[in-house]
PDB file of C-alpha atoms in Angstrom:
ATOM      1  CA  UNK A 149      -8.340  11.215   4.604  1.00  0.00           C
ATOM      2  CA  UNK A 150     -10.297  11.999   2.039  1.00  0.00           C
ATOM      3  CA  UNK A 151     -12.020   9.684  -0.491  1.00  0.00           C
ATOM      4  CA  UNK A 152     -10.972   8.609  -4.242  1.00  0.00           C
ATOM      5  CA  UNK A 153     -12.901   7.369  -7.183  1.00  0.00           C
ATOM      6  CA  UNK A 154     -11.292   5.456  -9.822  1.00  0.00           C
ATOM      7  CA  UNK A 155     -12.292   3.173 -12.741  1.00  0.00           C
ATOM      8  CA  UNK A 156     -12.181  -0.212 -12.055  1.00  0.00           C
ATOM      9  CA  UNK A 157     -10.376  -1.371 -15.098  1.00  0.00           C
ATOM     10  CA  UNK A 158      -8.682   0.070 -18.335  1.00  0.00           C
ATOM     11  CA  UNK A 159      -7.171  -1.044 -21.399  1.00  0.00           C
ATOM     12  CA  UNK A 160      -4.047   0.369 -23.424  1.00  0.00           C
ATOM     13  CA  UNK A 161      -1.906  -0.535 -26.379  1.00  0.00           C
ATOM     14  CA  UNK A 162       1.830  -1.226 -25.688  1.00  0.00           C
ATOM     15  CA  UNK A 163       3.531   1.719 -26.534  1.00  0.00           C
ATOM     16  CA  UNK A 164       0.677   4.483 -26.066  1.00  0.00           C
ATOM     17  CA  UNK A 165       0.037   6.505 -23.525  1.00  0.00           C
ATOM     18  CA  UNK A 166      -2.262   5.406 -20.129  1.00  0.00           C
ATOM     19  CA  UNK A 167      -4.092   8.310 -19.033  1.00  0.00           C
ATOM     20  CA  UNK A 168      -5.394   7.129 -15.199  1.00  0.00           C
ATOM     21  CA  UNK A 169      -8.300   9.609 -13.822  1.00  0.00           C
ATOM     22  CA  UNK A 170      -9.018   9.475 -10.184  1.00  0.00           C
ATOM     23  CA  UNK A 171     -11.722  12.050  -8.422  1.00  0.00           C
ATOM     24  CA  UNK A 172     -10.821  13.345  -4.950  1.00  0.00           C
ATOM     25  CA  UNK A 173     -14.000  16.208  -4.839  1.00  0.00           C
ATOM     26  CA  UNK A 174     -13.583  15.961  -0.896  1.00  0.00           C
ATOM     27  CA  UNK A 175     -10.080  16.648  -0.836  1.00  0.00           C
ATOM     28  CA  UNK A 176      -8.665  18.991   2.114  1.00  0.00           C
ATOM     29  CA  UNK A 177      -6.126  22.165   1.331  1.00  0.00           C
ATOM     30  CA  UNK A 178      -3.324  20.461   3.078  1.00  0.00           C
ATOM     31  CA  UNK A 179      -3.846  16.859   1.192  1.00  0.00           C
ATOM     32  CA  UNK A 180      -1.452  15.147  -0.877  1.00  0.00           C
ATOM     33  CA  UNK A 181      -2.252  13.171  -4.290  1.00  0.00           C
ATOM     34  CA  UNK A 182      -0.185   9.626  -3.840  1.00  0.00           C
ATOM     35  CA  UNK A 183      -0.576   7.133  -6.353  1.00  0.00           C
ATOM     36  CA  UNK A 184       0.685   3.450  -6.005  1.00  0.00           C
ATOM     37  CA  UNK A 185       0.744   0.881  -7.937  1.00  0.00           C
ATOM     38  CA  UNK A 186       0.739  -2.869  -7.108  1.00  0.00           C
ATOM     39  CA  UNK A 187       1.670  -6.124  -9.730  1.00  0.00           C
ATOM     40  CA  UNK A 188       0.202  -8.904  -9.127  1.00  0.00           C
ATOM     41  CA  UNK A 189       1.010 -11.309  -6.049  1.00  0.00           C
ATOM     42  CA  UNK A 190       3.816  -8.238  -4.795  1.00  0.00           C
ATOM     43  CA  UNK A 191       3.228  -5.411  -2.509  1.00  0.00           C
ATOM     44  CA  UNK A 192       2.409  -1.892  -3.792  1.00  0.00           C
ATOM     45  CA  UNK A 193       4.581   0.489  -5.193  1.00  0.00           C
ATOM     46  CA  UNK A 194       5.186   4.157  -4.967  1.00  0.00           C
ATOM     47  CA  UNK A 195       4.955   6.185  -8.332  1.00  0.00           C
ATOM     48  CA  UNK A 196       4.170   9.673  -7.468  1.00  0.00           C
ATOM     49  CA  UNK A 197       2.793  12.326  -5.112  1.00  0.00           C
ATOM     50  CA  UNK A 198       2.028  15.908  -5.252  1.00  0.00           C
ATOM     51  CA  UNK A 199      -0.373  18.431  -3.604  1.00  0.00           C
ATOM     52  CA  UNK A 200      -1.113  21.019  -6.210  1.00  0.00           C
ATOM     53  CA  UNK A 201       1.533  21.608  -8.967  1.00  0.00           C
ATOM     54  CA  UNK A 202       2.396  18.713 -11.914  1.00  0.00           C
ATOM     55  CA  UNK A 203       4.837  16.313 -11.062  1.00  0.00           C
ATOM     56  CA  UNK A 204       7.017  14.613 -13.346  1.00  0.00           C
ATOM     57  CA  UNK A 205       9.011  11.739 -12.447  1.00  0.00           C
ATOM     58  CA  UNK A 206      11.227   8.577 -14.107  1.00  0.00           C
ATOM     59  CA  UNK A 207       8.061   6.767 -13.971  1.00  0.00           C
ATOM     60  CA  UNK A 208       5.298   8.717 -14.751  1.00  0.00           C
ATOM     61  CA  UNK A 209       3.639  12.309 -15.094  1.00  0.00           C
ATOM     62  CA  UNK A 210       0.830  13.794 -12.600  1.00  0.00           C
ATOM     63  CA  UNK A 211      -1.549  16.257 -13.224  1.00  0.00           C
ATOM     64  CA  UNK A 212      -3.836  17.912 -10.767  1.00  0.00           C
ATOM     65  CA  UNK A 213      -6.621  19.860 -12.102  1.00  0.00           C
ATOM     66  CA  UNK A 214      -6.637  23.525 -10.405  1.00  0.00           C
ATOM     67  CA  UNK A 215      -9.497  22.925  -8.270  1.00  0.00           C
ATOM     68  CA  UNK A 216      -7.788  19.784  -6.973  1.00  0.00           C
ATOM     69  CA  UNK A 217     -10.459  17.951  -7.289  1.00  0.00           C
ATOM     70  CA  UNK A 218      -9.215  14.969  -9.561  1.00  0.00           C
ATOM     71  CA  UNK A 219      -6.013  14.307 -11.005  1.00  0.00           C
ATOM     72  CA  UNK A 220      -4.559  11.822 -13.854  1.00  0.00           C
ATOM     73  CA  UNK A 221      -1.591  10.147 -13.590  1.00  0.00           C
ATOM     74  CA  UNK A 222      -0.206   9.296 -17.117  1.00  0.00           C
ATOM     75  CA  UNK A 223       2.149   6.552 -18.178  1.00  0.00           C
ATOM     76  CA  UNK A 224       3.777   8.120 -21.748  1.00  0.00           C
ATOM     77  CA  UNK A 225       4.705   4.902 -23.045  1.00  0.00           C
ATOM     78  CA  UNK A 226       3.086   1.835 -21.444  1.00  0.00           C
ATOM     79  CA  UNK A 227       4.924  -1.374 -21.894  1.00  0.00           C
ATOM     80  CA  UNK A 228       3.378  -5.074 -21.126  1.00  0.00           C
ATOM     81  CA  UNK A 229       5.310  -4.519 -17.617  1.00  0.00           C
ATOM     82  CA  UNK A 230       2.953  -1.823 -16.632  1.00  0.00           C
ATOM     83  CA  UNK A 231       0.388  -3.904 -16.573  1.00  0.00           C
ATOM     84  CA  UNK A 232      -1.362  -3.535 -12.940  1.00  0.00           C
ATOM     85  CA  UNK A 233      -3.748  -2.426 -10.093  1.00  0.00           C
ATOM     86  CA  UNK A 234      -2.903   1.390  -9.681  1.00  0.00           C
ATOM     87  CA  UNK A 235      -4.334   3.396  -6.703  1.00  0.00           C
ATOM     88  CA  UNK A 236      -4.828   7.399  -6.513  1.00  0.00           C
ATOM     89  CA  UNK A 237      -4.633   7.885  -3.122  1.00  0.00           C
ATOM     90  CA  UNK A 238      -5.384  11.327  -0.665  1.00  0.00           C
ATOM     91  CA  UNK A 239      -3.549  11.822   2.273  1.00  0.00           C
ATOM     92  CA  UNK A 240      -1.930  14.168   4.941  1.00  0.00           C
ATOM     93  CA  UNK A 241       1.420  14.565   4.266  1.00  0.00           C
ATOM     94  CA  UNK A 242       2.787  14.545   7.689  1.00  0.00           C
ATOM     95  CA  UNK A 243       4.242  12.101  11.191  1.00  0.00           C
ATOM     96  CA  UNK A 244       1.002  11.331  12.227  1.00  0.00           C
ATOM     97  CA  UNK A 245       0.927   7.766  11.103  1.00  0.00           C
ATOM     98  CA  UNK A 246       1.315   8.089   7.542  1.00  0.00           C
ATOM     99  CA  UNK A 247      -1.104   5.589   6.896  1.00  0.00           C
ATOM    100  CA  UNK A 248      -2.346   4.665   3.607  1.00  0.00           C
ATOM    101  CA  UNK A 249      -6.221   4.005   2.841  1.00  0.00           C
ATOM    102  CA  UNK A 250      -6.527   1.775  -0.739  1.00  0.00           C
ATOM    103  CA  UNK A 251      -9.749   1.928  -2.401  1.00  0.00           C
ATOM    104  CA  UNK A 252     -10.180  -0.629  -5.475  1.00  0.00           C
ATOM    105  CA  UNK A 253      -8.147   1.111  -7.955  1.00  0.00           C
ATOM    106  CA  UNK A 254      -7.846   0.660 -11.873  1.00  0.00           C
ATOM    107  CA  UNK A 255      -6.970  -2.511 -13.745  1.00  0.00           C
ATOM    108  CA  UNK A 256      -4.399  -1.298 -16.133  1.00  0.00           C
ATOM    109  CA  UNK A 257      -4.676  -3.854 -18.704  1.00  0.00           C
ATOM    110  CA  UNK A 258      -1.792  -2.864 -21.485  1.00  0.00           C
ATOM    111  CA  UNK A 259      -1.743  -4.903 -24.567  1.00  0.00           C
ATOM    112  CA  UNK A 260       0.632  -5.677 -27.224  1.00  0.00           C
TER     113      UNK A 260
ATOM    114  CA  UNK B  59      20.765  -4.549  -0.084  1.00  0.00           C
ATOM    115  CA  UNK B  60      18.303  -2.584   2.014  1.00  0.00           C
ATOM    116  CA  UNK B  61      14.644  -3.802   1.876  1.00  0.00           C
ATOM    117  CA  UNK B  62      11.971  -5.378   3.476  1.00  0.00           C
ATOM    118  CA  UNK B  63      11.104  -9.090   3.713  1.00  0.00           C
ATOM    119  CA  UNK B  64       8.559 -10.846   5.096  1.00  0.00           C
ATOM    120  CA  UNK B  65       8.795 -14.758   5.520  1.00  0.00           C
ATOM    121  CA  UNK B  66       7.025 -17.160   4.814  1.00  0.00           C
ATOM    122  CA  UNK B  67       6.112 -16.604   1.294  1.00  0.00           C
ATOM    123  CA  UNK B  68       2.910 -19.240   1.952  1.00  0.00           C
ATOM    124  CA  UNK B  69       2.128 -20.873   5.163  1.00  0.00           C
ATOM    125  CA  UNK B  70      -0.573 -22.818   5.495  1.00  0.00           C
ATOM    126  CA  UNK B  71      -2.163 -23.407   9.179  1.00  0.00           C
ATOM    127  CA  UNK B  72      -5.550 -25.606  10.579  1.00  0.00           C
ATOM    128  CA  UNK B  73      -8.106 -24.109  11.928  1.00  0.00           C
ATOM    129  CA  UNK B  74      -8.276 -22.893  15.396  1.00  0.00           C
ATOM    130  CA  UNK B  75      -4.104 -22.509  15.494  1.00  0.00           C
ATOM    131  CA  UNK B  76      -1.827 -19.013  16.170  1.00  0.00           C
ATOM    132  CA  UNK B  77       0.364 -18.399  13.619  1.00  0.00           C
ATOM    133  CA  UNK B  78       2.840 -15.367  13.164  1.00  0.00           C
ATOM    134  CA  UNK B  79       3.988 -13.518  10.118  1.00  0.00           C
ATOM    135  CA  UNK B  80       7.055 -12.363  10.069  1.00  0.00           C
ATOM    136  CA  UNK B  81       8.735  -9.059   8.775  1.00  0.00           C
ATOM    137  CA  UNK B  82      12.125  -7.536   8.802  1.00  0.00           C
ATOM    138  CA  UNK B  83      13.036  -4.477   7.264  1.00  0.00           C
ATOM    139  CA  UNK B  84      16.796  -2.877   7.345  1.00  0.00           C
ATOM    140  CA  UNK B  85      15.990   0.749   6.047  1.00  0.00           C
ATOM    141  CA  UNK B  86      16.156   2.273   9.282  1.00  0.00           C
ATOM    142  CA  UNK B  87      12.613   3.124   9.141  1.00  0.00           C
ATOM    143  CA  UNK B  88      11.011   4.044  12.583  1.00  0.00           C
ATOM    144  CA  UNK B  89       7.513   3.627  10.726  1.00  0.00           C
ATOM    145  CA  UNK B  90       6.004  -0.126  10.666  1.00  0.00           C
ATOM    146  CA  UNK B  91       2.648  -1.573   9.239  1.00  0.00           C
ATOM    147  CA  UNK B  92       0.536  -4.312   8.419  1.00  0.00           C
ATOM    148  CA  UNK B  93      -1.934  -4.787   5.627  1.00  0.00           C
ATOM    149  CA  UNK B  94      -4.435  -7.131   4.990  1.00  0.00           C
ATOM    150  CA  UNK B  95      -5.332  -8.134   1.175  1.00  0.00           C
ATOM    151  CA  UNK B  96      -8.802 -10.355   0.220  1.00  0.00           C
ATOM    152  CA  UNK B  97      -8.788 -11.375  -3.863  1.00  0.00           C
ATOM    153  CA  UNK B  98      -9.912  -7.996  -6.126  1.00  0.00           C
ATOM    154  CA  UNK B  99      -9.791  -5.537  -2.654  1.00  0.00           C
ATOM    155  CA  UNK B 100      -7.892  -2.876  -1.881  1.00  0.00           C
ATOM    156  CA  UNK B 101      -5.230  -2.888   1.206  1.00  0.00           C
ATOM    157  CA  UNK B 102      -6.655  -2.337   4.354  1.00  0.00           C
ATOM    158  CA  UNK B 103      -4.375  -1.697   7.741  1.00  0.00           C
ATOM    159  CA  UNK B 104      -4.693  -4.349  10.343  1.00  0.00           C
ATOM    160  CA  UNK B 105      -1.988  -2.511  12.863  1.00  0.00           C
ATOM    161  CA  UNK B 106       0.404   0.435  12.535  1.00  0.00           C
ATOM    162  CA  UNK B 107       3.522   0.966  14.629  1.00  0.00           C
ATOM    163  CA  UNK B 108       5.170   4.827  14.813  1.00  0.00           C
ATOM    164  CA  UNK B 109       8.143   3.615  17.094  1.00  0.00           C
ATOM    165  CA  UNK B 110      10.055   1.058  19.158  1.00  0.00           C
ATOM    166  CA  UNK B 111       7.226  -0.637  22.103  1.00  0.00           C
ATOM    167  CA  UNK B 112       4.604   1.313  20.584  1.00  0.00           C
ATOM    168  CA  UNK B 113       1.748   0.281  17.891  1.00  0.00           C
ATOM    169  CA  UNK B 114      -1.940   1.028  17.588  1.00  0.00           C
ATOM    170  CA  UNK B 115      -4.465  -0.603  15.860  1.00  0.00           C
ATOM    171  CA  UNK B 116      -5.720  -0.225  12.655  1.00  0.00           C
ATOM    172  CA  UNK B 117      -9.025  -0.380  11.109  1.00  0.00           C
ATOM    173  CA  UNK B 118      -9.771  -4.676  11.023  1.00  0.00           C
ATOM    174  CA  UNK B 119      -7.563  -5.445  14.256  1.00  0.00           C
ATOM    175  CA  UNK B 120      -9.563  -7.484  15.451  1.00  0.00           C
ATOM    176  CA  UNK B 121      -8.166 -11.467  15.480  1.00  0.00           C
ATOM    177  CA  UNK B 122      -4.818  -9.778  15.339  1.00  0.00           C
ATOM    178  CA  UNK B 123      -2.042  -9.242  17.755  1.00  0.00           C
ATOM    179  CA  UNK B 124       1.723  -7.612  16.935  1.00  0.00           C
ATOM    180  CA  UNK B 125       4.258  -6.518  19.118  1.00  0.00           C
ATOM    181  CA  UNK B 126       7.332  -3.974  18.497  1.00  0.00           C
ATOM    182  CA  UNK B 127      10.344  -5.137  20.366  1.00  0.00           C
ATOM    183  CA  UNK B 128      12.973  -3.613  18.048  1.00  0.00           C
ATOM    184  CA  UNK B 129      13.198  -1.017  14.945  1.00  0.00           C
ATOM    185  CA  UNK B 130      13.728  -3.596  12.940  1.00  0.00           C
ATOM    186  CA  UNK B 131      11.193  -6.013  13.143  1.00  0.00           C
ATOM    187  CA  UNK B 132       7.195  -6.082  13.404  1.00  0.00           C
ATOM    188  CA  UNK B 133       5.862  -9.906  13.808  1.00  0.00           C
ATOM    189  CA  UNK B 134       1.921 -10.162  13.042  1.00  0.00           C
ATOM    190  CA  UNK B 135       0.189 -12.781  14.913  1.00  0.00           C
ATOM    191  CA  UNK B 136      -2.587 -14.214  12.979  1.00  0.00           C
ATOM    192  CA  UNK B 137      -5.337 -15.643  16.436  1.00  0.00           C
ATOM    193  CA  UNK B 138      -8.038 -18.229  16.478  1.00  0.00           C
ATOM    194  CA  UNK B 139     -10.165 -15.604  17.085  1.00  0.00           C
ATOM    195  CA  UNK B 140     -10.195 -14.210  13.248  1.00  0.00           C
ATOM    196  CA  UNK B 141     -12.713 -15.591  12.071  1.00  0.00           C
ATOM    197  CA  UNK B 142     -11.653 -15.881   7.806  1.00  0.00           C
ATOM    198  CA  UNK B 143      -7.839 -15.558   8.196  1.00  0.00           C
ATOM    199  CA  UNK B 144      -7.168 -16.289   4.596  1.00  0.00           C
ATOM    200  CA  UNK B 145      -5.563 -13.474   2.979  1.00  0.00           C
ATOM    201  CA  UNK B 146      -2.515 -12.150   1.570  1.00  0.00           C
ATOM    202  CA  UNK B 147      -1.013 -10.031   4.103  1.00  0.00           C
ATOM    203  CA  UNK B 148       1.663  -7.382   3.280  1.00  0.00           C
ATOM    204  CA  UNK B 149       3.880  -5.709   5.705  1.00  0.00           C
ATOM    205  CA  UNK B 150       5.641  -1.732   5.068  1.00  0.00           C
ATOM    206  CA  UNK B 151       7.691   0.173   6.460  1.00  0.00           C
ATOM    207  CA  UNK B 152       8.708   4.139   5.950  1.00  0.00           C
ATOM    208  CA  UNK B 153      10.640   7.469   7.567  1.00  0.00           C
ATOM    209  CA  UNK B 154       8.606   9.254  10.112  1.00  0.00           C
ATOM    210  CA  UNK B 155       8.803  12.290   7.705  1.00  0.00           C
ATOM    211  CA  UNK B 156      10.579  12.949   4.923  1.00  0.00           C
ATOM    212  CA  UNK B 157       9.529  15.084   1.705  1.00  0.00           C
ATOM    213  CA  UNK B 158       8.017  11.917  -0.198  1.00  0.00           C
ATOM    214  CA  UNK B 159       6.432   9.847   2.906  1.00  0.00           C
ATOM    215  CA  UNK B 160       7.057   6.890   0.884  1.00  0.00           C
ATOM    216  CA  UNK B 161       5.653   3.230   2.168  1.00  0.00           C
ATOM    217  CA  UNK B 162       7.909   0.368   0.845  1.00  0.00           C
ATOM    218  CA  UNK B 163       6.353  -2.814   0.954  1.00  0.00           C
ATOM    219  CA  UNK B 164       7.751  -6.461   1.207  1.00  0.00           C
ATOM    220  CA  UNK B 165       7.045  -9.338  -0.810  1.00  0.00           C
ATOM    221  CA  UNK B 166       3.865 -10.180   1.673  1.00  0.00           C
ATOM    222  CA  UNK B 167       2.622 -13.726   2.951  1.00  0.00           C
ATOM    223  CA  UNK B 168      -0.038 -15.348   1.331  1.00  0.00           C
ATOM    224  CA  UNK B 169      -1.894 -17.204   4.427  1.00  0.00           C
ATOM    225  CA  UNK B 170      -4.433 -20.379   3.939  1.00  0.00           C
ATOM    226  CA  UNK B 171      -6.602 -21.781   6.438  1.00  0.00           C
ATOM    227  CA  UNK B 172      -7.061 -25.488   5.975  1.00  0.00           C
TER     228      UNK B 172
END
């Protein structure tokens, strides 16, 4: 699977918009985009995935850049509740294990 | 309601003793896993299982051992032989396939050796 880069941390005002970049240069024709997103002390969850086209979901919007090399996930109206460790994650999207490989993600800090 | 659990929410164990994490899931996934999480670090996978009496290892096996008697359930054992045991460990399960390959995750275990 191929490898991300993220930010370590970011702030953002309660009721704004969190833009999160992550940069996937290395990524493979066939591999997806998955981000996750983890609050503290519980296990990760699932916002989004796509492979080339924007995806729009209850939670949150993703946009791939045409190259596929990096892609931002954006939260249009952050709350306090968003607050979190979010990982941009590259995978196959297929049976062969479906295994996930976290790198450190971002710090979404969102303040009032 | 469907989910995943894991159980204990903290254990706390002495050095030198075998101690198994437990996880239960009733999704009907056939997909199982096992995590390991160290303070400000990412998730990395300890063991993996695809299907019933199968699993392989994942990238820090080592010190581990799990075992895959039915769909439902993936126990981690936690040996003597890893050598810094303390961790959070989360457990997740998901479909073989499926359009969104989606992991869901339990609650995990937050393990302390004394």
């Amino acid at each position: 699977d191929a490898k991300t880069t993220q930010p370590p941390s970011m702030d953002c005002a309660e009721g704004r918009a969190a833009n999160l970049p992550c940069n996937h240069s290395t990524i493979s024709g066939n591999e997806y985009v998955y981000w996750y997103r983890q609050i503290h002390s519980q296990g990760p969850q699932y916002i989004i995935h796509g492979l080339k086209n924007n995806e729009t979901n209850e939670m949150a919007s993703l946009i791939i850049t045409e190259d596929r090399k990096s892609s931002t996930l954006i939260l249009p109206h952050a709350t306090l509740r968003d607050t979190a460790v979010y990982y941009c994650i590259v995978r196959l999207n297929n049976n062969a294990g479906n295994m996930l490989t976290f790198g450190g993600g971002t710090r979404l800090m969102v303040k009032p | 309601d469907g989910g995943i659990t894991q159980s204990p929410k903290y254990l706390f164990r002495k050095e030198g003793q075998n101690v198994t994490l437990s996880c239960e899931q009733n999704l009907n996934h056939d997909a199982m896993y096992w995590y390991r999480q160290d303070p400000g670090q990412g998730l990395r996978l300890i063991y993996y299982s695809q299907i019933v009496n199968d699993f392989q290892k994942g990238d820090i096996a080592e010190g581990y051992s799990v075992s895959r008697e039915k769909k439902e359930s993936f126990p981690l054992t936690v040996t003597s032989a890893q050598k810094n045991p303390t961790a959070f460990y989360l457990c997740a399960s998901s479909e073989a396939g499926g359009p969104r390959n989606e992991q869901f995750f339990g609650p995990g275990t937050r393990l302390t050796v004394l």
